[in-house]
Coordinates of C-alpha atoms and ligand atoms in Angstrom, one line a residue:
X296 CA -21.2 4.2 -43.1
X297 CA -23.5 6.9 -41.1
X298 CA -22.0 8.8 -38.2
X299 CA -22.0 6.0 -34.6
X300 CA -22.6 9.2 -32.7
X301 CA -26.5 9.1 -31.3
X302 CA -27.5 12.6 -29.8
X303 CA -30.7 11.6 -28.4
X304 CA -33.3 14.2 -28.1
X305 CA -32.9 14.4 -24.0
X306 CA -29.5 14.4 -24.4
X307 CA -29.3 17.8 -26.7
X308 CA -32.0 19.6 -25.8
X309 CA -31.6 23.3 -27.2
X310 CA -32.5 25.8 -25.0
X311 CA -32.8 28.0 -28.0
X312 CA -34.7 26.0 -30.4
X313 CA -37.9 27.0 -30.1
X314 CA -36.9 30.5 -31.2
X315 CA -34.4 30.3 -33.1
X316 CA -35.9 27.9 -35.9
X317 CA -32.8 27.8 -37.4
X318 CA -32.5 23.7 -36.8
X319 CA -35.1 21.9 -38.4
X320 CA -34.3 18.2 -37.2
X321 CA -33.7 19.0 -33.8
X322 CA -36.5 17.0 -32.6
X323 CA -34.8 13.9 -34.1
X324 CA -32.2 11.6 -32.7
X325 CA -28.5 11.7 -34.8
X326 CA -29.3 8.6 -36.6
X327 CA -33.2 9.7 -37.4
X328 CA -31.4 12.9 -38.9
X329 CA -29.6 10.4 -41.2
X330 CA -32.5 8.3 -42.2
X331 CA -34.5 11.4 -42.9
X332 CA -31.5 12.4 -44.8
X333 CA -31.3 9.2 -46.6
X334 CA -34.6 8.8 -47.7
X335 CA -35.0 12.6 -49.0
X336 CA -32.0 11.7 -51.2
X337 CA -33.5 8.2 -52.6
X338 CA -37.3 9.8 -53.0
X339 CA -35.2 12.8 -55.1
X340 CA -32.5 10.7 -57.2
X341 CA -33.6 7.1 -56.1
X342 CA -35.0 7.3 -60.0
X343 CA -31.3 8.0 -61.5
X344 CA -29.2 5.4 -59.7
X345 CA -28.6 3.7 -56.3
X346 CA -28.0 5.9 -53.5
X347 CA -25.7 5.1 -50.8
X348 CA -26.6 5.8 -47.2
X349 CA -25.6 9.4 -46.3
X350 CA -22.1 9.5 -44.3
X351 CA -22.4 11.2 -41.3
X352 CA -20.1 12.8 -38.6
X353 CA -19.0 10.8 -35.2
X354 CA -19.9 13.7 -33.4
X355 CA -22.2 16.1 -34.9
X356 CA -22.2 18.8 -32.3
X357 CA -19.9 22.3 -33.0
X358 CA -19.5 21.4 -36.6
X359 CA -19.9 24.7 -37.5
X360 CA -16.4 27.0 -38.2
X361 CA -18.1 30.2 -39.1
X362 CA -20.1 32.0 -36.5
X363 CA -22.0 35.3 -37.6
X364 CA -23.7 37.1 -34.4
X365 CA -25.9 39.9 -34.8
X366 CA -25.8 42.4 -31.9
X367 CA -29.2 44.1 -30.6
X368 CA -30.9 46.1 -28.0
X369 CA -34.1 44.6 -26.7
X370 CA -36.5 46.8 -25.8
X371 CA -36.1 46.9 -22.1
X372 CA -32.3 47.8 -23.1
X373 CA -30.3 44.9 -22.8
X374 CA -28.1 43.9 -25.0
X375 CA -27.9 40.5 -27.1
X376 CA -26.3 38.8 -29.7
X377 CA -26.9 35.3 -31.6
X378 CA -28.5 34.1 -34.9
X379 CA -31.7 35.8 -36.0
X380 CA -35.0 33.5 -35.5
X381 CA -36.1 32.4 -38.3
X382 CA -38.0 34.2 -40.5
X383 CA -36.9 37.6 -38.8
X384 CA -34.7 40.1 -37.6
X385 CA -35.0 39.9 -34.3
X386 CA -32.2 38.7 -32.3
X387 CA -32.3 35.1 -30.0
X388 CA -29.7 36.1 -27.5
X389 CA -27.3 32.9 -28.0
X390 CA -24.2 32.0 -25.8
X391 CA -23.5 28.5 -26.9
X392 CA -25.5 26.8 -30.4
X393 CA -25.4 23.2 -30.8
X394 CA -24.1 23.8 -34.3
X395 CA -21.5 26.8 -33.9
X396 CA -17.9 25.9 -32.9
X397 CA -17.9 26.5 -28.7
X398 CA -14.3 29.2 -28.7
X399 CA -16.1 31.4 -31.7
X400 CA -19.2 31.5 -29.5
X401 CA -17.3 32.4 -26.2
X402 CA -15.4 35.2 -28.7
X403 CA -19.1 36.4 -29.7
X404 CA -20.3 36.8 -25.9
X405 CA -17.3 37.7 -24.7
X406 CA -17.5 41.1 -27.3
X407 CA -21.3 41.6 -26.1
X408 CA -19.8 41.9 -22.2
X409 CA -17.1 43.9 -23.6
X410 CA -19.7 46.4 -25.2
X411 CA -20.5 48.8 -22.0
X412 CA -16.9 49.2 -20.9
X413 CA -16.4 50.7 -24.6
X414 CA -19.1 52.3 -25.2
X415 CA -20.1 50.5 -28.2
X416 CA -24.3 50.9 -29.0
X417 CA -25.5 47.7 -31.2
X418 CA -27.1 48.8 -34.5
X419 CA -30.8 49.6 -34.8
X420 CA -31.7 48.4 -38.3
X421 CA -34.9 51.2 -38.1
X422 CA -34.3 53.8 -36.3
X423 CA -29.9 53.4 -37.7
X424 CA -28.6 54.6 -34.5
X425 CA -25.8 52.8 -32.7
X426 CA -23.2 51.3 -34.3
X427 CA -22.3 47.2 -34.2
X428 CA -24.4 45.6 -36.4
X429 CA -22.2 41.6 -36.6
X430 CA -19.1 40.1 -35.4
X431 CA -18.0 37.2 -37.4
X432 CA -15.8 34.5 -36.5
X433 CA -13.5 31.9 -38.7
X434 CA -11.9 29.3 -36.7
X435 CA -9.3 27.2 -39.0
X436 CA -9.7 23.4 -37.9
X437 CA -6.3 22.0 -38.5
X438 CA -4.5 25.7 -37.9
X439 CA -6.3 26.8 -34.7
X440 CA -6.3 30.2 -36.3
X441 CA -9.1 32.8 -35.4
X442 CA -10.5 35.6 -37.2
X443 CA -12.4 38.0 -35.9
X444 CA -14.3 40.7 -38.0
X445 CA -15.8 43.5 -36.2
X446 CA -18.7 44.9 -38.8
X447 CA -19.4 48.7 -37.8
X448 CA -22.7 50.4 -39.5
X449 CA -19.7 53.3 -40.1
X450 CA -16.3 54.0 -40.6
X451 CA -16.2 55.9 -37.0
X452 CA -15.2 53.4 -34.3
X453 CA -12.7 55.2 -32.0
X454 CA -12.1 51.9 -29.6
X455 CA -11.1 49.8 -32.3
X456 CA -7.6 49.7 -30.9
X457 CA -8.7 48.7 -27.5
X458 CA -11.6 46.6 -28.3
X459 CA -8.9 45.1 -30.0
X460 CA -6.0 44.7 -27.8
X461 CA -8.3 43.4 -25.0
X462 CA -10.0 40.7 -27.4
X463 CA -6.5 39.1 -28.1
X464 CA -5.3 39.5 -24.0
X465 CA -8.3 37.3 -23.3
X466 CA -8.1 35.3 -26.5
X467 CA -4.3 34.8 -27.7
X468 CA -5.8 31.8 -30.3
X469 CA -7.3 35.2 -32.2
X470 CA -4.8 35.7 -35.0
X471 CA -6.4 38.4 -36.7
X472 CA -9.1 41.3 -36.6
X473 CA -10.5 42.6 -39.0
X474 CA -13.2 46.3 -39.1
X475 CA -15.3 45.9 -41.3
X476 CA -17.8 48.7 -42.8
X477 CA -21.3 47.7 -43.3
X478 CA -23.3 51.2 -43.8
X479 CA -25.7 49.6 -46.2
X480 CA -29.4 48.4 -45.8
X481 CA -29.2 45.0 -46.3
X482 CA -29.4 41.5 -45.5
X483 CA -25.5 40.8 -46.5
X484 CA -23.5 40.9 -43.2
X485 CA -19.9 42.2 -44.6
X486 CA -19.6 45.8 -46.8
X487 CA -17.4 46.5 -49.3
X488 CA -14.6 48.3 -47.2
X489 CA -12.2 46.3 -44.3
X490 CA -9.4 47.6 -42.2
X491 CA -6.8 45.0 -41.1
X492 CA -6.8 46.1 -37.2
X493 CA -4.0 43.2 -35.9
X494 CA -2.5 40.5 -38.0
X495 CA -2.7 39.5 -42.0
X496 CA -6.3 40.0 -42.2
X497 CA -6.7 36.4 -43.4
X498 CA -6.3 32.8 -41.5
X499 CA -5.0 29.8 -43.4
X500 CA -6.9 26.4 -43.1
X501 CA -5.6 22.6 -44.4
X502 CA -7.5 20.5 -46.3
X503 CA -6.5 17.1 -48.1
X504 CA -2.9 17.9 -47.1
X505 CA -3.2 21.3 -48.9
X506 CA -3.3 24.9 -47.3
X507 CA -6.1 27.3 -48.0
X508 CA -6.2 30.9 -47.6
X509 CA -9.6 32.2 -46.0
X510 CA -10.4 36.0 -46.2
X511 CA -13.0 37.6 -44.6
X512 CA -15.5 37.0 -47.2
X513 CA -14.5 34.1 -49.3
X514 CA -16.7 31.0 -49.2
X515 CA -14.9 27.9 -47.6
X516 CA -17.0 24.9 -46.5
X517 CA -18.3 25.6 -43.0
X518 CA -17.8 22.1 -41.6
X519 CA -14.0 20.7 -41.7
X520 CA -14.1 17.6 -40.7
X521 CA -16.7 16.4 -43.4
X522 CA -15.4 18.7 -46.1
X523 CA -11.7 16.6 -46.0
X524 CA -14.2 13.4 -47.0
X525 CA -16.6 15.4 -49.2
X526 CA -13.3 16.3 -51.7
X527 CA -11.7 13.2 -51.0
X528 CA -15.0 11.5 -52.4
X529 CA -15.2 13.5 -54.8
X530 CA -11.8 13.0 -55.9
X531 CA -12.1 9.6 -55.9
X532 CA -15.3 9.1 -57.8
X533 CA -13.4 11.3 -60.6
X534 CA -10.5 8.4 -61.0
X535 CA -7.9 10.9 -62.3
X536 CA -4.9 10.2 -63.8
X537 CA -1.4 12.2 -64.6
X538 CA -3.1 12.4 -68.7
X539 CA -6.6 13.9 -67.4
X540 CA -7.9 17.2 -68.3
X541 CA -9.5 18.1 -65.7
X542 CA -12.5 21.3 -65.6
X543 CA -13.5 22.4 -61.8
X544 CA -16.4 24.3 -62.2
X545 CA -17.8 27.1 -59.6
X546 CA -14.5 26.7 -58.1
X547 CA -14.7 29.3 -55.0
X548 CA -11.1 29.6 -53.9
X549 CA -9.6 26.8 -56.0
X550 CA -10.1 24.0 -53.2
X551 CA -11.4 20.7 -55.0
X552 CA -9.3 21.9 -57.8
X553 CA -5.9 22.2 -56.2
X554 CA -6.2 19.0 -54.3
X555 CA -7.0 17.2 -57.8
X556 CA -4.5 18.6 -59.4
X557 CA -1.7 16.2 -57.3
X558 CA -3.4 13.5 -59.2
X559 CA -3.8 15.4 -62.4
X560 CA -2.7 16.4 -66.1
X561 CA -3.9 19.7 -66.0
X562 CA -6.9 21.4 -63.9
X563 CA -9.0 25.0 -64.9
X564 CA -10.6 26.5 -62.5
X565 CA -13.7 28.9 -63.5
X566 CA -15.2 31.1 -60.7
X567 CA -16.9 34.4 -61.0
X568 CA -16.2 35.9 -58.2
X569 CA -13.2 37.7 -58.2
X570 CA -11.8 37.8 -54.3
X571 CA -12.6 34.1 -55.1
X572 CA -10.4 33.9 -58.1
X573 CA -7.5 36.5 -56.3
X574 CA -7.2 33.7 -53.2
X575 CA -7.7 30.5 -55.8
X576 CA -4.3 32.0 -57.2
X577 CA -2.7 32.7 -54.3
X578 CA -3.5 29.3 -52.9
X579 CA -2.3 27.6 -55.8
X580 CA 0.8 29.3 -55.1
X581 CA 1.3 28.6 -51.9
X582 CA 0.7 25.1 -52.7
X583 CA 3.0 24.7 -55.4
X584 CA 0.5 23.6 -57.6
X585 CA 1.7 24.7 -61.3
X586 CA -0.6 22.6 -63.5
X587 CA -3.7 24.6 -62.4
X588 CA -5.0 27.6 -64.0
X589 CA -8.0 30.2 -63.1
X590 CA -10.2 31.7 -65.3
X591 CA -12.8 35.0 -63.6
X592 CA -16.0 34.2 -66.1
X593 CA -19.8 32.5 -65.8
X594 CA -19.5 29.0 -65.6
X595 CA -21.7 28.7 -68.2
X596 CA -19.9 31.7 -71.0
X597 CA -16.6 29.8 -70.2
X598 CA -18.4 26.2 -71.1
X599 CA -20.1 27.7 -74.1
X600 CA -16.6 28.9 -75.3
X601 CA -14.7 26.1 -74.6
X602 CA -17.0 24.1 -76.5
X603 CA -17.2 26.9 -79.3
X604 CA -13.4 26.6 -79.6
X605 CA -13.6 22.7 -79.6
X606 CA -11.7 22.3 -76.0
X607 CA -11.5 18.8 -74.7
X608 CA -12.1 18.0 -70.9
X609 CA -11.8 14.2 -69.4
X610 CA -13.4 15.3 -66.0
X611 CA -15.7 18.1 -64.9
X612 CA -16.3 18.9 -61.2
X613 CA -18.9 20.9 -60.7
X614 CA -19.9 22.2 -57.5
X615 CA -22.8 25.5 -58.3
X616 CA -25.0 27.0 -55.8
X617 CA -28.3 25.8 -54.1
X618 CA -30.1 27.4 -57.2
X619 CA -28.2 24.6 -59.5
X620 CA -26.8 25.1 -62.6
X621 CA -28.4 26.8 -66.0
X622 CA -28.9 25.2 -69.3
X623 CA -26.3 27.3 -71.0
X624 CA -23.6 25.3 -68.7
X625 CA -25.4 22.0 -68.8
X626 CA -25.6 22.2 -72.7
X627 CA -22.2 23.4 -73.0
X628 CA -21.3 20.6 -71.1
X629 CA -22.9 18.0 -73.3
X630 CA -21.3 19.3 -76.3
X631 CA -17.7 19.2 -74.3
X632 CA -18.6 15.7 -74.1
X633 CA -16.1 14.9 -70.9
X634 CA -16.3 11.2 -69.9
X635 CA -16.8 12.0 -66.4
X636 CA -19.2 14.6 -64.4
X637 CA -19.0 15.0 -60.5
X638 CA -21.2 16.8 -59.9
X639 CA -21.2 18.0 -56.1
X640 CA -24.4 19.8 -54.6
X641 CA -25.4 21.2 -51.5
X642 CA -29.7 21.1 -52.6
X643 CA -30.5 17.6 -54.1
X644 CA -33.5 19.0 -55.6
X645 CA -32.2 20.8 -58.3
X646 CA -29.6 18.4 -58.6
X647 CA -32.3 15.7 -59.4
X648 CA -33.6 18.5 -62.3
X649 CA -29.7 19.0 -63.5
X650 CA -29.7 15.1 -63.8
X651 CA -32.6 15.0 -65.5
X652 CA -31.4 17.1 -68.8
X653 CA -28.0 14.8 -68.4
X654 CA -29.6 11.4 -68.5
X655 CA -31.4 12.9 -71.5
X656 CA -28.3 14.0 -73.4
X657 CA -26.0 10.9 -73.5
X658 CA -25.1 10.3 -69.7
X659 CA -25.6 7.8 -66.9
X660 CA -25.5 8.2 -63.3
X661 CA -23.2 5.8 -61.8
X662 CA -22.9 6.5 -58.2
X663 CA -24.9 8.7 -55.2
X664 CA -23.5 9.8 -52.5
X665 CA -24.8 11.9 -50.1
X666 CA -22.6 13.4 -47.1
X667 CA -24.0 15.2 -43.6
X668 CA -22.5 18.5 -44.0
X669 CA -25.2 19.9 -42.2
X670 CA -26.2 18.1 -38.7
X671 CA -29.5 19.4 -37.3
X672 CA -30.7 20.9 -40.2
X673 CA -32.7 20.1 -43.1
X674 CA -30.0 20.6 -45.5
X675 CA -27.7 17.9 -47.4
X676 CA -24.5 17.6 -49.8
X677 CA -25.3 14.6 -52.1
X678 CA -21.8 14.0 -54.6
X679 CA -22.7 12.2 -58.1
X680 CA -20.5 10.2 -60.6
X681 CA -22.0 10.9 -64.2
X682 CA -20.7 9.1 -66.8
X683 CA -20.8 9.5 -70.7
X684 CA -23.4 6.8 -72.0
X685 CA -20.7 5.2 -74.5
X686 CA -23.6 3.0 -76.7
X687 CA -25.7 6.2 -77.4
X688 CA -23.0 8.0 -78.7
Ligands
LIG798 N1 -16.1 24.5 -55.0 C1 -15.9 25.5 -54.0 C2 -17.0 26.6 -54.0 C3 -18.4 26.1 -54.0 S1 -19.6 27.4 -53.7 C4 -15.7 24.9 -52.6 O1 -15.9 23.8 -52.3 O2 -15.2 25.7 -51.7 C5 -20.1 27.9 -55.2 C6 -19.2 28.9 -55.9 O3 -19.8 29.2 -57.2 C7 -19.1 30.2 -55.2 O4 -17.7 30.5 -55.0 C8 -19.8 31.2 -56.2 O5 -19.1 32.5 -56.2 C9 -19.6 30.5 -57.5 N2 -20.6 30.9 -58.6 C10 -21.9 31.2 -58.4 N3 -22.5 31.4 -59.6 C11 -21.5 31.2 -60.6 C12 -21.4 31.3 -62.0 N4 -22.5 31.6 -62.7 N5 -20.3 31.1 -62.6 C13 -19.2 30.8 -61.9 N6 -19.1 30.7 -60.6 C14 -20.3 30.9 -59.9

């Protein structure tokens, strides 16, 4: 099943690599990635069940649909923009990554030429003087929309308008800017406050034949073409039918849930952020999707309820953070007693923990599957089937 597609290390040398850190296989061939990959996933959850070999991309270069640049002077006054090496917060000057969709880069250097002509001064993170401190861009795969998000260090940015105008002359895919005020010191790119500077402030993307809304800060998987078979997977493993009752778990902005629900009785969907939970509505909506429901709580307080108030669930997605879930969830979730947990998680080490208290508490693991999601680095999306352990009930 892996990806056919062999990078070999002559062939993709990265100019930037040493720098930037940021890629931690790029010494490896494609299909060494995959094995390394592989065999992470068997030494973490080889002890639970089979693991399948990892499915990876047929071309893993560009994957990436969300590019965040950070703009800097160097100290002989130049400026540049690109990812932050590793470890740091000084700036590799990037024009094209390996890993970053090619049009968002060109956006990103494009903005940095752009800089002089309107007198735009990067941030200084020390010293606070200047004023750009990111520009991020959102590229939807199937839409070819663009977003573009201007973060300013204040709410003073006389240009915007021109910066503006001359970013869509050069770039007509762009379908939206957005200004964004970042005056805060800290790591988190986007502040609080946004001004829509040209278009609806949002792009729409479509996945498994549904269409999502992405707003500047909403999570939304940053690789397309392996998040269509990451849900699709995941959607199969779950074997749903029109009676199931269906739980989606750290929902984000309603994705897995909405594209279950075709197949569904009913779906809830239980997020705690609430932008999340505002575009999870509105995308049910615009997908005409009426047997779904979202609730704004802790994964966990909504689990420990439902299973206070004796709710039943068939099927639970569940798809938390790299930190995992808690015990209060993953108890809660024993006592719901649905017949069938996929669990979907981007750090296989605390999903071999999670497992752990599971296989202890009347469930089986039936299927592993892990899923490239992240080519050139160290990181991996593994999906699993958990079933209910009938004879030790
Ligand atoms: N399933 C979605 C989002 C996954 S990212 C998708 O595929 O797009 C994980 C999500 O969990 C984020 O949206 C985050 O806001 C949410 N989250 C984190 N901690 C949570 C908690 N304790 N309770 C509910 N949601 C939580």
């Amino acid at each position: 099943m892996s990806g056919k597609n062999s990078i070999k290390k002559e062939q993709a040398p990265c100019p930037y690599a040493k720098k930037c850190g940021g890629c931690q296989l790029m010494n490896m061939t494609y299909p060494e990635q995959l094995s390394w990959k592989t065999a992470r996933c068997i030494k973490l959850l080889g002890r639970f069940c089979h693991v399948e070999d990892i499915i990876g991309m047929q071309n893993p270069a560009h994957y990436r649909n969300k590019v965040q640049a950070a703009y800097q002077f160097t100290r002989s006054g130049k400026v540049v923009s690109g990812v932050y090496q590793s470890g740091t917060h000084n700036v590799v000057n990037v024009n094209s990554c390996l890993t970053e969709d090619i049009k968002a880069d060109e956006i990103t250097v494009y903005i940095r030429s752009l800089l002089p002509r309107f007198r735009i001064l990067p941030y200084n993170e020390d010293t606070k003087a200047g004023f750009l401190r990111h520009v991020l861009v959102r590229r939807g795969f199937s839409s070819g929309e663009i977003m573009v998000v201007l973060v300013g260090a204040n709410p003073c940015f006389p240009m915007k308008n021109r910066l503006c105008d001359a970013l869509v002359e050069r770039f007509p895919e762009i379908t939206t800017v957005v200004f964004n005020i970042n005056p805060h010191k800290t790591s988190m790119v986007l502040g609080e406050r946004s001004e829509t500077l040209y278009g609806k402030g949002f792009i729409e993307d479509t996945l498994c034949g549904c269409a999502f809304r992405i707003s500047p800060a909403s999570f939304y998987q940053i690789n397309p073409v392996q998040t269509g078979i990451l849900y699709n997977t995941a959607i199969s493993f779950a074997g749903l039918n029109k009676n199931s009752t269906v739980i989606d778990a750290y929902c984000g902005t309603g994705t897995i849930g909405i594209a279950a629900a075709k197949y569904a009785g009913s779906v809830t969907g239980v997020e705690l952020n609430p932008d999340a939970v505002r575009d999870a509505v509105f995308n049910a909506k615009r997908n005409k999707t009426d047997n779904i429901a979202f609730v704004k709580a802790d994964a966990g307080e909504y689990m420990l309820e439902a299973a206070k108030q004796g709710e039943k669930a068939d099927i639970v997605f569940m798809d938390p953070p790299r930190a995992g879930s808690d015990k209060k969830f993953l108890s809660s979730l024993v006592s719901l007693a649905p017949e069938k947990i996929v669990y979907i998680s981007c750090n296989p080490e605390t999903l071999a923990r999670d497992l752990a208290y599971l296989t202890k508490n009347g469930y089986k693991v039936k299927k592993i599957q892990p899923i490239d999601m992240f080519p050139f680095t160290s990181h991996c999306e593994v999906i699993a089937l958990i079933m209910r352990n009938f004879s030790s009930k």
